[in-house]
Amino acid sequence: MKSGETDSLLEAWRKTLERRGDAPAIFDTSGQVTRTFAGIEEEAGALARNLLGELVPGEVVAIQAGNHVGWPALLLACLRRKLVVLPIEHTLSAGDRDAALTACGARHVVVATTAGGKLELSAVENGAARSEAATAHYWGGAVPSLLKLTSGTTSAPRAIKFRSDQLLADCVQICDTMGIGNADVSFAVISVSHSYGFSNLITPLIARGVPMVLSRDRMPRAVLHDLARTKATVFPGMPVFYQAFCEMSDVPKLPHLRLCISAGAPLPLDVARKFRDKFKRPIHSFYGSSECGGICYDANAALQEEGFVGRAMRDLDLKLLDPDAPNSRARIGSAAVGDGYFPVHDEEKLGHGNFTPDDLLCATPAGFRIVGRISDLINVAGKKVNPAEVEAELMRLDGVRAAVVFGRDSSLRNQEVAACVVAAGNVSEQMLLESCRRRLSGWQVPKRIFIVPEIPVNERGKLSRRALAERFAGQS
C-alpha cells in the first residue's frame, strides 16, 4: 500500500462497524459474548496506541498468541500502524520459530500471557532495525500487510507477501462461493494463524461481519458439544475432526449447523459418507493454498469420487497446463494471489497474479479431483509412481481405514514404494501385498507395508510423506 492510499481491509471494517456496531462478534464456547464489533474497534485503538505505538511502519511483527480473543483487534491495530503481520502458530517449536523470525526479518513478537490473558510485545534478539524510509527498498516495492509462512518443498522457512486488497479478495471469494453471511456464526477451532483459519474466520469477521465462536479446546468430543451448545452454523474443520466425530457414541444433535467444510488435507470418502449417515449433513471439500487462498469448492457434496474438490471458486481462473493429459498441474489466476515469496523469489511459480501449485488435477464434468502432487511422485528405476493410485488400491480391501504411500531411498532402484496402513486386526501385510500384486504393475507394488494404529499428522491434519520416509527408512 502506497502512502496516502486507503487500506481496503480497514475500509471494509469501517462499513462492517457501521452495520454491526453493538452486535455480538466473538462468543466463547459457553455461548457468552466476549466481544462486540464496537468492542473490537475499541480494543484495536488501545492496542495501536499502547502496545504498538513505538513501532516503525513497514516493520514485521509476529503474532504467536493461538486462538486469542484479541486477534481481530490486533490485526486491525497493525494495519492502522502500517505494520507487517507475521502469524505464527503457537505450537511451532522454538527452533522453527526463530528460523521463521530470522527469515522474515521480524523485530518483535506479540504473545499472550495466558489463554485469554494480556497480549504482550517482546523484542526479537538480534532483530535488524530499519527506518521507515528503508522499508520500501527492503520489500522491493509495495510493503505487504501480511506474511504467510510456508516451507515449500524444503524445510527452509519462507513467506508469501500479501497486500490487504488480496486478503480481502480471498475473503470475498470464500464468502460468496460458500454462501456465508453475517446471519451465520462460524466455529473457530482451527488455528486462525494458519491460512485456512485466517481466511475463513478472521477476514470474514472483519470484512463481512460474520461472528465466530472462538475455541481453544481441540478435544473432538468437547468441540462437538460446544458446536451444539453455541448454535454455530458453519464449521470449518479438518478430516481428523470429522473422523473422530464419526467414531463417537452418544453424540449431540446439531440442528443449527448448516455448513460443514473440510480442508487442510484430503477428505477420505469413507469418512464423509459416515459423517453424512450419522449427522445427516454433507461435508463440503475445500481446496486451497497459502499462496492464493481458495481454489476449488465442492458445493454439491455428492461424495461419489475420492479426492473430488468441486469447481473453481468464483472470480478465479483455473487453467490446466496440459489439458490433454489425464492429470495435470494448473495455473491459478485471481485477485487473491500473493505478490511473491520472501526472502527468496520464485516468479515462475508465484508472481504477476498467478500461482502454479504442485498438485496434479484430473478434470471431470462435475469439477476437479486431486490425484497427487508432482513432488510426491516416486521414481522407481526411472518409472514414476503416483502414490494416490497405490493408495486407492489399498483402500479397496475390506478392513482398511486409511493408507498413505511414500517413496524410500533405494540403492538399486533410486526409490522403492512403501506404505503405512491403518486396518482392522484381521488384515495383514501379506494380504495387502497380494491384493496389490493382482491389481498393480510390478513397479507400483509396495516393497513394505507397515500396519500402524494411526497415520501421523500435524495439528492441521496434514501428513508429510517425507517425514514418513525418514521414519521408516531403516526398516526392512
PDB file of N, CA, C and O in Angstrom, residues 108-169:
ATOM      1  N   HIS A 108       9.837  -7.935  16.453  1.00  0.00           N
ATOM      2  CA  HIS A 108       9.022  -8.054  17.667  1.00  0.00           C
ATOM      3  C   HIS A 108       8.019  -9.199  17.515  1.00  0.00           C
ATOM      4  O   HIS A 108       7.602  -9.524  16.403  1.00  0.00           O
ATOM      5  N   VAL A 109       7.633  -9.770  18.654  1.00  0.00           N
ATOM      6  CA  VAL A 109       6.646 -10.844  18.702  1.00  0.00           C
ATOM      7  C   VAL A 109       5.581 -10.487  19.727  1.00  0.00           C
ATOM      8  O   VAL A 109       5.905 -10.046  20.839  1.00  0.00           O
ATOM      9  N   VAL A 110       4.310 -10.665  19.366  1.00  0.00           N
ATOM     10  CA  VAL A 110       3.204 -10.486  20.294  1.00  0.00           C
ATOM     11  C   VAL A 110       2.784 -11.867  20.783  1.00  0.00           C
ATOM     12  O   VAL A 110       2.491 -12.764  19.982  1.00  0.00           O
ATOM     13  N   VAL A 111       2.754 -12.042  22.089  1.00  0.00           N
ATOM     14  CA  VAL A 111       2.336 -13.309  22.693  1.00  0.00           C
ATOM     15  C   VAL A 111       1.271 -13.015  23.744  1.00  0.00           C
ATOM     16  O   VAL A 111       1.102 -11.869  24.176  1.00  0.00           O
ATOM     17  N   ALA A 112       0.556 -14.070  24.154  1.00  0.00           N
ATOM     18  CA  ALA A 112      -0.447 -13.930  25.198  1.00  0.00           C
ATOM     19  C   ALA A 112       0.079 -14.537  26.485  1.00  0.00           C
ATOM     20  O   ALA A 112       0.675 -15.617  26.471  1.00  0.00           O
ATOM     21  N   THR A 113      -0.127 -13.867  27.598  1.00  0.00           N
ATOM     22  CA  THR A 113       0.374 -14.362  28.882  1.00  0.00           C
ATOM     23  C   THR A 113      -0.332 -15.645  29.296  1.00  0.00           C
ATOM     24  O   THR A 113       0.272 -16.558  29.844  1.00  0.00           O
ATOM     25  N   THR A 114      -1.654 -15.742  29.025  1.00  0.00           N
ATOM     26  CA  THR A 114      -2.443 -16.947  29.298  1.00  0.00           C
ATOM     27  C   THR A 114      -3.421 -17.121  28.154  1.00  0.00           C
ATOM     28  O   THR A 114      -3.419 -16.342  27.194  1.00  0.00           O
ATOM     29  N   ALA A 115      -4.276 -18.140  28.275  1.00  0.00           N
ATOM     30  CA  ALA A 115      -5.207 -18.461  27.190  1.00  0.00           C
ATOM     31  C   ALA A 115      -6.031 -17.252  26.753  1.00  0.00           C
ATOM     32  O   ALA A 115      -6.208 -17.018  25.570  1.00  0.00           O
ATOM     33  N   GLY A 116      -6.554 -16.499  27.681  1.00  0.00           N
ATOM     34  CA  GLY A 116      -7.327 -15.322  27.330  1.00  0.00           C
ATOM     35  C   GLY A 116      -6.720 -14.069  27.913  1.00  0.00           C
ATOM     36  O   GLY A 116      -7.384 -13.050  28.077  1.00  0.00           O
ATOM     37  N   GLY A 117      -5.442 -14.156  28.255  1.00  0.00           N
ATOM     38  CA  GLY A 117      -4.796 -13.094  29.012  1.00  0.00           C
ATOM     39  C   GLY A 117      -4.277 -11.948  28.172  1.00  0.00           C
ATOM     40  O   GLY A 117      -4.555 -11.828  26.985  1.00  0.00           O
ATOM     41  N   LYS A 118      -3.503 -11.140  28.813  1.00  0.00           N
ATOM     42  CA  LYS A 118      -2.978  -9.914  28.222  1.00  0.00           C
ATOM     43  C   LYS A 118      -2.019 -10.214  27.084  1.00  0.00           C
ATOM     44  O   LYS A 118      -1.216 -11.140  27.157  1.00  0.00           O
ATOM     45  N   LEU A 119      -2.099  -9.408  26.033  1.00  0.00           N
ATOM     46  CA  LEU A 119      -1.165  -9.501  24.924  1.00  0.00           C
ATOM     47  C   LEU A 119       0.068  -8.678  25.255  1.00  0.00           C
ATOM     48  O   LEU A 119      -0.040  -7.528  25.686  1.00  0.00           O
ATOM     49  N   GLU A 120       1.238  -9.268  25.051  1.00  0.00           N
ATOM     50  CA  GLU A 120       2.493  -8.589  25.362  1.00  0.00           C
ATOM     51  C   GLU A 120       3.415  -8.582  24.153  1.00  0.00           C
ATOM     52  O   GLU A 120       3.426  -9.530  23.360  1.00  0.00           O
ATOM     53  N   LEU A 121       4.195  -7.523  24.040  1.00  0.00           N
ATOM     54  CA  LEU A 121       5.133  -7.348  22.939  1.00  0.00           C
ATOM     55  C   LEU A 121       6.548  -7.542  23.451  1.00  0.00           C
ATOM     56  O   LEU A 121       6.950  -6.925  24.438  1.00  0.00           O
ATOM     57  N   SER A 122       7.303  -8.423  22.793  1.00  0.00           N
ATOM     58  CA  SER A 122       8.696  -8.633  23.181  1.00  0.00           C
ATOM     59  C   SER A 122       9.591  -8.481  21.961  1.00  0.00           C
ATOM     60  O   SER A 122       9.192  -8.789  20.831  1.00  0.00           O
ATOM     61  N   ALA A 123      10.809  -7.989  22.195  1.00  0.00           N
ATOM     62  CA  ALA A 123      11.761  -7.780  21.107  1.00  0.00           C
ATOM     63  C   ALA A 123      12.428  -9.097  20.739  1.00  0.00           C
ATOM     64  O   ALA A 123      12.661  -9.960  21.579  1.00  0.00           O
ATOM     65  N   VAL A 124      12.728  -9.247  19.445  1.00  0.00           N
ATOM     66  CA  VAL A 124      13.447 -10.422  18.951  1.00  0.00           C
ATOM     67  C   VAL A 124      14.942 -10.158  19.079  1.00  0.00           C
ATOM     68  O   VAL A 124      15.437  -9.109  18.655  1.00  0.00           O
ATOM     69  N   GLU A 125      15.643 -11.102  19.664  1.00  0.00           N
ATOM     70  CA  GLU A 125      17.085 -10.946  19.832  1.00  0.00           C
ATOM     71  C   GLU A 125      17.754 -10.837  18.473  1.00  0.00           C
ATOM     72  O   GLU A 125      17.468 -11.615  17.559  1.00  0.00           O
ATOM     73  N   ASN A 126      18.620  -9.857  18.320  1.00  0.00           N
ATOM     74  CA  ASN A 126      19.362  -9.603  17.078  1.00  0.00           C
ATOM     75  C   ASN A 126      18.466  -9.171  15.922  1.00  0.00           C
ATOM     76  O   ASN A 126      18.854  -9.282  14.755  1.00  0.00           O
ATOM     77  N   GLY A 127      17.251  -8.713  16.225  1.00  0.00           N
ATOM     78  CA  GLY A 127      16.380  -8.222  15.157  1.00  0.00           C
ATOM     79  C   GLY A 127      16.963  -6.963  14.539  1.00  0.00           C
ATOM     80  O   GLY A 127      17.430  -6.063  15.228  1.00  0.00           O
ATOM     81  N   ALA A 128      16.927  -6.892  13.212  1.00  0.00           N
ATOM     82  CA  ALA A 128      17.552  -5.776  12.492  1.00  0.00           C
ATOM     83  C   ALA A 128      16.593  -4.597  12.412  1.00  0.00           C
ATOM     84  O   ALA A 128      15.474  -4.732  11.926  1.00  0.00           O
ATOM     85  N   ALA A 129      17.050  -3.431  12.904  1.00  0.00           N
ATOM     86  CA  ALA A 129      16.221  -2.232  12.854  1.00  0.00           C
ATOM     87  C   ALA A 129      16.303  -1.593  11.471  1.00  0.00           C
ATOM     88  O   ALA A 129      17.336  -1.620  10.816  1.00  0.00           O
ATOM     89  N   ARG A 130      15.163  -1.033  11.000  1.00  0.00           N
ATOM     90  CA  ARG A 130      15.130  -0.327   9.721  1.00  0.00           C
ATOM     91  C   ARG A 130      14.345   0.966   9.919  1.00  0.00           C
ATOM     92  O   ARG A 130      13.354   0.983  10.647  1.00  0.00           O
ATOM     93  N   SER A 131      14.755   2.004   9.230  1.00  0.00           N
ATOM     94  CA  SER A 131      13.995   3.243   9.265  1.00  0.00           C
ATOM     95  C   SER A 131      12.790   3.104   8.334  1.00  0.00           C
ATOM     96  O   SER A 131      12.756   2.235   7.459  1.00  0.00           O
ATOM     97  N   GLU A 132      11.818   3.976   8.521  1.00  0.00           N
ATOM     98  CA  GLU A 132      10.630   3.936   7.657  1.00  0.00           C
ATOM     99  C   GLU A 132      11.011   4.153   6.201  1.00  0.00           C
ATOM    100  O   GLU A 132      10.451   3.541   5.297  1.00  0.00           O
ATOM    101  N   ALA A 133      12.001   4.989   5.967  1.00  0.00           N
ATOM    102  CA  ALA A 133      12.422   5.276   4.596  1.00  0.00           C
ATOM    103  C   ALA A 133      13.051   4.064   3.922  1.00  0.00           C
ATOM    104  O   ALA A 133      13.070   3.960   2.694  1.00  0.00           O
ATOM    105  N   ALA A 134      13.564   3.125   4.717  1.00  0.00           N
ATOM    106  CA  ALA A 134      14.254   1.969   4.136  1.00  0.00           C
ATOM    107  C   ALA A 134      13.318   0.800   3.849  1.00  0.00           C
ATOM    108  O   ALA A 134      13.722  -0.169   3.198  1.00  0.00           O
ATOM    109  N   THR A 135      12.060   0.881   4.298  1.00  0.00           N
ATOM    110  CA  THR A 135      11.190  -0.291   4.184  1.00  0.00           C
ATOM    111  C   THR A 135      10.838  -0.627   2.734  1.00  0.00           C
ATOM    112  O   THR A 135      10.788  -1.795   2.366  1.00  0.00           O
ATOM    113  N   ALA A 136      10.565   0.381   1.913  1.00  0.00           N
ATOM    114  CA  ALA A 136      10.180   0.111   0.528  1.00  0.00           C
ATOM    115  C   ALA A 136      11.308  -0.608  -0.211  1.00  0.00           C
ATOM    116  O   ALA A 136      11.074  -1.541  -0.981  1.00  0.00           O
ATOM    117  N   HIS A 137      12.550  -0.178   0.037  1.00  0.00           N
ATOM    118  CA  HIS A 137      13.691  -0.845  -0.587  1.00  0.00           C
ATOM    119  C   HIS A 137      13.821  -2.273  -0.077  1.00  0.00           C
ATOM    120  O   HIS A 137      14.088  -3.208  -0.836  1.00  0.00           O
ATOM    121  N   TYR A 138      13.582  -2.459   1.217  1.00  0.00           N
ATOM    122  CA  TYR A 138      13.696  -3.786   1.820  1.00  0.00           C
ATOM    123  C   TYR A 138      12.697  -4.753   1.193  1.00  0.00           C
ATOM    124  O   TYR A 138      13.037  -5.906   0.913  1.00  0.00           O
ATOM    125  N   TRP A 139      11.463  -4.290   0.929  1.00  0.00           N
ATOM    126  CA  TRP A 139      10.429  -5.155   0.380  1.00  0.00           C
ATOM    127  C   TRP A 139      10.463  -5.221  -1.140  1.00  0.00           C
ATOM    128  O   TRP A 139       9.699  -5.984  -1.739  1.00  0.00           O
ATOM    129  N   GLY A 140      11.300  -4.445  -1.760  1.00  0.00           N
ATOM    130  CA  GLY A 140      11.383  -4.493  -3.222  1.00  0.00           C
ATOM    131  C   GLY A 140      10.156  -3.921  -3.900  1.00  0.00           C
ATOM    132  O   GLY A 140       9.773  -4.363  -4.985  1.00  0.00           O
ATOM    133  N   GLY A 141       9.522  -2.936  -3.288  1.00  0.00           N
ATOM    134  CA  GLY A 141       8.326  -2.331  -3.868  1.00  0.00           C
ATOM    135  C   GLY A 141       7.266  -2.130  -2.818  1.00  0.00           C
ATOM    136  O   GLY A 141       7.545  -1.586  -1.747  1.00  0.00           O
ATOM    137  N   ALA A 142       6.049  -2.571  -3.115  1.00  0.00           N
ATOM    138  CA  ALA A 142       4.916  -2.381  -2.203  1.00  0.00           C
ATOM    139  C   ALA A 142       5.162  -3.109  -0.889  1.00  0.00           C
ATOM    140  O   ALA A 142       5.540  -4.278  -0.869  1.00  0.00           O
ATOM    141  N   VAL A 143       4.947  -2.414   0.210  1.00  0.00           N
ATOM    142  CA  VAL A 143       5.093  -3.028   1.536  1.00  0.00           C
ATOM    143  C   VAL A 143       3.880  -3.913   1.796  1.00  0.00           C
ATOM    144  O   VAL A 143       2.743  -3.471   1.685  1.00  0.00           O
ATOM    145  N   PRO A 144       4.084  -5.185   2.140  1.00  0.00           N
ATOM    146  CA  PRO A 144       2.936  -6.073   2.374  1.00  0.00           C
ATOM    147  C   PRO A 144       2.216  -5.736   3.674  1.00  0.00           C
ATOM    148  O   PRO A 144       2.760  -5.071   4.552  1.00  0.00           O
ATOM    149  N   SER A 145       0.997  -6.228   3.792  1.00  0.00           N
ATOM    150  CA  SER A 145       0.240  -6.119   5.038  1.00  0.00           C
ATOM    151  C   SER A 145       0.425  -7.354   5.900  1.00  0.00           C
ATOM    152  O   SER A 145       0.358  -7.271   7.126  1.00  0.00           O
ATOM    153  N   LEU A 146       0.658  -8.504   5.242  1.00  0.00           N
ATOM    154  CA  LEU A 146       0.714  -9.769   5.968  1.00  0.00           C
ATOM    155  C   LEU A 146       1.644 -10.743   5.253  1.00  0.00           C
ATOM    156  O   LEU A 146       1.731 -10.755   4.021  1.00  0.00           O
ATOM    157  N   LEU A 147       2.347 -11.548   6.040  1.00  0.00           N
ATOM    158  CA  LEU A 147       3.190 -12.624   5.526  1.00  0.00           C
ATOM    159  C   LEU A 147       2.618 -13.951   5.992  1.00  0.00           C
ATOM    160  O   LEU A 147       2.320 -14.129   7.170  1.00  0.00           O
ATOM    161  N   LYS A 148       2.451 -14.887   5.055  1.00  0.00           N
ATOM    162  CA  LYS A 148       2.025 -16.241   5.412  1.00  0.00           C
ATOM    163  C   LYS A 148       3.226 -17.170   5.317  1.00  0.00           C
ATOM    164  O   LYS A 148       3.880 -17.250   4.274  1.00  0.00           O
ATOM    165  N   LEU A 149       3.506 -17.868   6.405  1.00  0.00           N
ATOM    166  CA  LEU A 149       4.638 -18.791   6.422  1.00  0.00           C
ATOM    167  C   LEU A 149       4.332 -20.040   5.608  1.00  0.00           C
ATOM    168  O   LEU A 149       3.218 -20.562   5.633  1.00  0.00           O
ATOM    169  N   THR A 150       5.334 -20.521   4.894  1.00  0.00           N
ATOM    170  CA  THR A 150       5.234 -21.782   4.187  1.00  0.00           C
ATOM    171  C   THR A 150       6.637 -22.358   4.065  1.00  0.00           C
ATOM    172  O   THR A 150       7.619 -21.622   3.959  1.00  0.00           O
ATOM    173  N   SER A 151       6.725 -23.689   4.091  1.00  0.00           N
ATOM    174  CA  SER A 151       8.036 -24.325   3.966  1.00  0.00           C
ATOM    175  C   SER A 151       8.344 -24.710   2.536  1.00  0.00           C
ATOM    176  O   SER A 151       9.469 -25.051   2.196  1.00  0.00           O
ATOM    177  N   GLY A 152       7.341 -24.693   1.657  1.00  0.00           N
ATOM    178  CA  GLY A 152       7.569 -25.107   0.279  1.00  0.00           C
ATOM    179  C   GLY A 152       7.966 -26.568   0.214  1.00  0.00           C
ATOM    180  O   GLY A 152       7.511 -27.404   0.983  1.00  0.00           O
ATOM    181  N   THR A 153       8.835 -26.902  -0.717  1.00  0.00           N
ATOM    182  CA  THR A 153       9.250 -28.296  -0.887  1.00  0.00           C
ATOM    183  C   THR A 153      10.470 -28.624  -0.044  1.00  0.00           C
ATOM    184  O   THR A 153      10.926 -29.750  -0.028  1.00  0.00           O
ATOM    185  N   THR A 154      11.017 -27.657   0.656  1.00  0.00           N
ATOM    186  CA  THR A 154      12.145 -27.911   1.552  1.00  0.00           C
ATOM    187  C   THR A 154      11.729 -27.507   2.946  1.00  0.00           C
ATOM    188  O   THR A 154      10.648 -26.982   3.174  1.00  0.00           O
ATOM    189  N   SER A 155      12.604 -27.744   3.897  1.00  0.00           N
ATOM    190  CA  SER A 155      12.279 -27.380   5.276  1.00  0.00           C
ATOM    191  C   SER A 155      12.635 -25.933   5.600  1.00  0.00           C
ATOM    192  O   SER A 155      12.348 -25.458   6.692  1.00  0.00           O
ATOM    193  N   ALA A 156      13.265 -25.225   4.671  1.00  0.00           N
ATOM    194  CA  ALA A 156      13.668 -23.845   4.927  1.00  0.00           C
ATOM    195  C   ALA A 156      12.438 -22.941   4.964  1.00  0.00           C
ATOM    196  O   ALA A 156      11.594 -23.000   4.068  1.00  0.00           O
ATOM    197  N   PRO A 157      12.289 -22.112   5.998  1.00  0.00           N
ATOM    198  CA  PRO A 157      11.105 -21.257   6.072  1.00  0.00           C
ATOM    199  C   PRO A 157      11.151 -20.138   5.042  1.00  0.00           C
ATOM    200  O   PRO A 157      12.214 -19.592   4.730  1.00  0.00           O
ATOM    201  N   ARG A 158      10.008 -19.823   4.499  1.00  0.00           N
ATOM    202  CA  ARG A 158       9.855 -18.648   3.649  1.00  0.00           C
ATOM    203  C   ARG A 158       8.422 -18.174   3.808  1.00  0.00           C
ATOM    204  O   ARG A 158       7.587 -18.867   4.392  1.00  0.00           O
ATOM    205  N   ALA A 159       8.148 -17.002   3.297  1.00  0.00           N
ATOM    206  CA  ALA A 159       6.826 -16.419   3.479  1.00  0.00           C
ATOM    207  C   ALA A 159       6.267 -15.956   2.141  1.00  0.00           C
ATOM    208  O   ALA A 159       6.998 -15.816   1.152  1.00  0.00           O
ATOM    209  N   ILE A 160       4.956 -15.736   2.128  1.00  0.00           N
ATOM    210  CA  ILE A 160       4.268 -15.205   0.960  1.00  0.00           C
ATOM    211  C   ILE A 160       3.767 -13.812   1.311  1.00  0.00           C
ATOM    212  O   ILE A 160       3.165 -13.606   2.370  1.00  0.00           O
ATOM    213  N   LYS A 161       4.011 -12.860   0.436  1.00  0.00           N
ATOM    214  CA  LYS A 161       3.645 -11.468   0.689  1.00  0.00           C
ATOM    215  C   LYS A 161       2.215 -11.190   0.211  1.00  0.00           C
ATOM    216  O   LYS A 161       1.857 -11.524  -0.924  1.00  0.00           O
ATOM    217  N   PHE A 162       1.432 -10.562   1.088  1.00  0.00           N
ATOM    218  CA  PHE A 162       0.059 -10.199   0.744  1.00  0.00           C
ATOM    219  C   PHE A 162      -0.212  -8.747   1.098  1.00  0.00           C
ATOM    220  O   PHE A 162       0.169  -8.277   2.167  1.00  0.00           O
ATOM    221  N   ARG A 163      -0.909  -8.074   0.181  1.00  0.00           N
ATOM    222  CA  ARG A 163      -1.466  -6.767   0.477  1.00  0.00           C
ATOM    223  C   ARG A 163      -2.915  -6.945   0.944  1.00  0.00           C
ATOM    224  O   ARG A 163      -3.531  -7.986   0.717  1.00  0.00           O
ATOM    225  N   SER A 164      -3.460  -5.929   1.579  1.00  0.00           N
ATOM    226  CA  SER A 164      -4.814  -6.028   2.127  1.00  0.00           C
ATOM    227  C   SER A 164      -5.853  -6.326   1.060  1.00  0.00           C
ATOM    228  O   SER A 164      -6.811  -7.071   1.301  1.00  0.00           O
ATOM    229  N   ASP A 165      -5.701  -5.760  -0.136  1.00  0.00           N
ATOM    230  CA  ASP A 165      -6.701  -6.000  -1.176  1.00  0.00           C
ATOM    231  C   ASP A 165      -6.708  -7.460  -1.620  1.00  0.00           C
ATOM    232  O   ASP A 165      -7.757  -8.000  -1.995  1.00  0.00           O
ATOM    233  N   GLN A 166      -5.556  -8.149  -1.545  1.00  0.00           N
ATOM    234  CA  GLN A 166      -5.520  -9.570  -1.881  1.00  0.00           C
ATOM    235  C   GLN A 166      -6.192 -10.406  -0.795  1.00  0.00           C
ATOM    236  O   GLN A 166      -6.916 -11.359  -1.099  1.00  0.00           O
ATOM    237  N   LEU A 167      -5.960 -10.058   0.463  1.00  0.00           N
ATOM    238  CA  LEU A 167      -6.618 -10.754   1.570  1.00  0.00           C
ATOM    239  C   LEU A 167      -8.130 -10.556   1.508  1.00  0.00           C
ATOM    240  O   LEU A 167      -8.900 -11.492   1.761  1.00  0.00           O
ATOM    241  N   LEU A 168      -8.547  -9.358   1.151  1.00  0.00           N
ATOM    242  CA  LEU A 168      -9.980  -9.078   1.035  1.00  0.00           C
ATOM    243  C   LEU A 168     -10.594  -9.861  -0.123  1.00  0.00           C
ATOM    244  O   LEU A 168     -11.701 -10.402  -0.007  1.00  0.00           O
ATOM    245  N   ALA A 169      -9.877  -9.947  -1.246  1.00  0.00           N
ATOM    246  CA  ALA A 169     -10.383 -10.689  -2.408  1.00  0.00           C
ATOM    247  C   ALA A 169     -10.603 -12.156  -2.064  1.00  0.00           C
ATOM    248  O   ALA A 169     -11.601 -12.769  -2.480  1.00  0.00           O
TER     249      ALA A 169
END
